[in-house]
Amino acid sequence: MRMYDIIVKKREGNILSEEEIRFFINGYTNGEIPDYQASALAMAIYFQGMNGKETAALTQAMVDSGEKIDLSDIEGHIVDKHSTGGVGDKVTFIIGPLVASLGVPVAKMSGRGLGHTGGTIDKLEAIEGFTTEITKEEFVRNVNTHKLAVAGQTGNLAPADKKLYALRDVTGTVNALSLIASSIMSKKLASGADSIVLDVKTGSGAFMKTVEDSEALAREMVTIGNELGKNTVAVISDMNQPLGFEVGNANEIKEAAEILKGSDVKDLRELSLEIASQMSVLAGAFDKPEAAREALEENISNGKAHAKLKEFIEAQHGAGEMIDDLSKLPQAEYHVEVPAETGGYVNEIDAESIGVAAMYLGAGRQTKDDKIDHSVGITLKKKIGDKVEEGEPLVVLHSNMKEPEDSVEKVKKAYTITSEKKEAPILLHNIIK
Ligand code: URA
């Protein structure tokens, strides 16, 4: 087999066999196939596409290129959830305890954040003592005992993806659907869950800006999951503005804990219940999402879901009293309001800019060695469709700098205020099975 022939075959729009795809991935991972040939193939795939079978074969080859997490010691059907990334996305801290409160095991591998979207682990570390650096044995024991554990991504998962993603990044081939889908799914599939719920974000603050593109990506990923024997469902959800009102670390944990206590932050509660319902159905706990939702709402009302959050935090060495009394979470020194310069209605909030403003405060990393300040962040006071008077605060910046000018400027530019009222964006666009 020759790499040259594989490139030409794809360039001409033909379908690659599983053997050819495996030959490419194995050869590229071990250094036998050079970057220039891998780039040529990535570009051919960009223009010619790949069908479902080819994409599944590419994903499996990338999964097989490294370590696979073996979760077979965990009792029950394990469901994982993955979000394509959004600002203010604290759904994991809600759905984890919620689903676990039904007795369904949730075993999550998570990462840290870089840039404008924060990482799950960074946010959890706002809780004093909490650690995701637990041994495999502790992870398995915690899931079996508490039905929920979150571990940092360690090991060498899908190294072929790591190498190929870096190459795509510099050769203009990131935005090929089959390459994005296989990249995301290879890491998920190597993490060992039995079923996966994908939260595919759509809108100005998302990787995919239109509903059509997000649905196409979701379909690719669902096909891969199902082809490779994992039940997979995708929820297409809005990211035209941050999710909920809080963006940061400690403040996001606070907002999530409040949802588990019954607070009604509409978009955040709704999306969390939808994802948790889909997870519970995939795990076989319920036949229909509606029945699952009823049970999940009941576990919010009766306090079981909130108690599960505290139990999980304590099992991973965190200070459970911070969950009982949220004012004990890290607090910033200054609370700086950013006032509206004109009155009207909020028409747009550029989610990415809000994320960047939070990063400037220290809530995120600009470079991978930056240290996170868990106490800082942003509270949105106005969301799309809200009426605002001139001088009324759009957001409050929680800052350890007295005058966080860069963040103030970024927030001002993020908001568009018009005289006409715009309806709040649709939260859930579609569910793809
Ligand atoms: N995220 C990934 O992990 N891979 C891609 O290709 C794009 C986004």
Short mmCIF file of N, CA and C and ligand atoms in Angstrom, two decimals, residues 165 168 174 179-180 183-184 187 207, ligand 1:
data_model
loop_
_atom_site.label_atom_id
_atom_site.label_comp_id
_atom_site.label_asym_id
_atom_site.label_seq_id
_atom_site.Cartn_x
_atom_site.Cartn_y
_atom_site.Cartn_z
N TYR A 165 -4.80 16.93 14.37
CA TYR A 165 -5.48 18.20 14.67
C TYR A 165 -4.48 19.36 14.56
N ARG A 168 -3.92 19.96 10.93
CA ARG A 168 -5.09 20.61 10.30
C ARG A 168 -5.14 22.09 10.64
N VAL A 174 -9.15 22.41 9.20
CA VAL A 174 -9.92 22.13 10.43
C VAL A 174 -11.39 21.92 10.08
N LEU A 179 -13.69 15.35 9.51
CA LEU A 179 -12.47 15.45 10.33
C LEU A 179 -12.79 15.98 11.72
N ILE A 180 -13.70 16.94 11.80
CA ILE A 180 -14.08 17.45 13.14
C ILE A 180 -14.79 16.34 13.93
N SER A 183 -12.53 13.62 15.07
CA SER A 183 -11.61 14.13 16.08
C SER A 183 -12.28 14.15 17.46
N ILE A 184 -13.47 14.72 17.51
CA ILE A 184 -14.18 14.79 18.80
C ILE A 184 -14.54 13.39 19.30
N LYS A 187 -11.80 10.93 20.87
CA LYS A 187 -11.44 11.15 22.28
C LYS A 187 -12.55 10.64 23.21
N PHE A 207 -18.55 27.04 17.84
CA PHE A 207 -17.66 26.59 16.78
C PHE A 207 -18.42 26.57 15.44
N1 URA B 1 -12.59 20.05 18.56
C1 URA B 1 -11.88 18.91 18.39
O1 URA B 1 -11.57 18.21 19.34
N2 URA B 1 -11.52 18.59 17.13
C2 URA B 1 -11.83 19.32 16.05
O2 URA B 1 -11.49 18.94 14.95
C3 URA B 1 -12.56 20.51 16.25
C4 URA B 1 -12.93 20.85 17.53
#
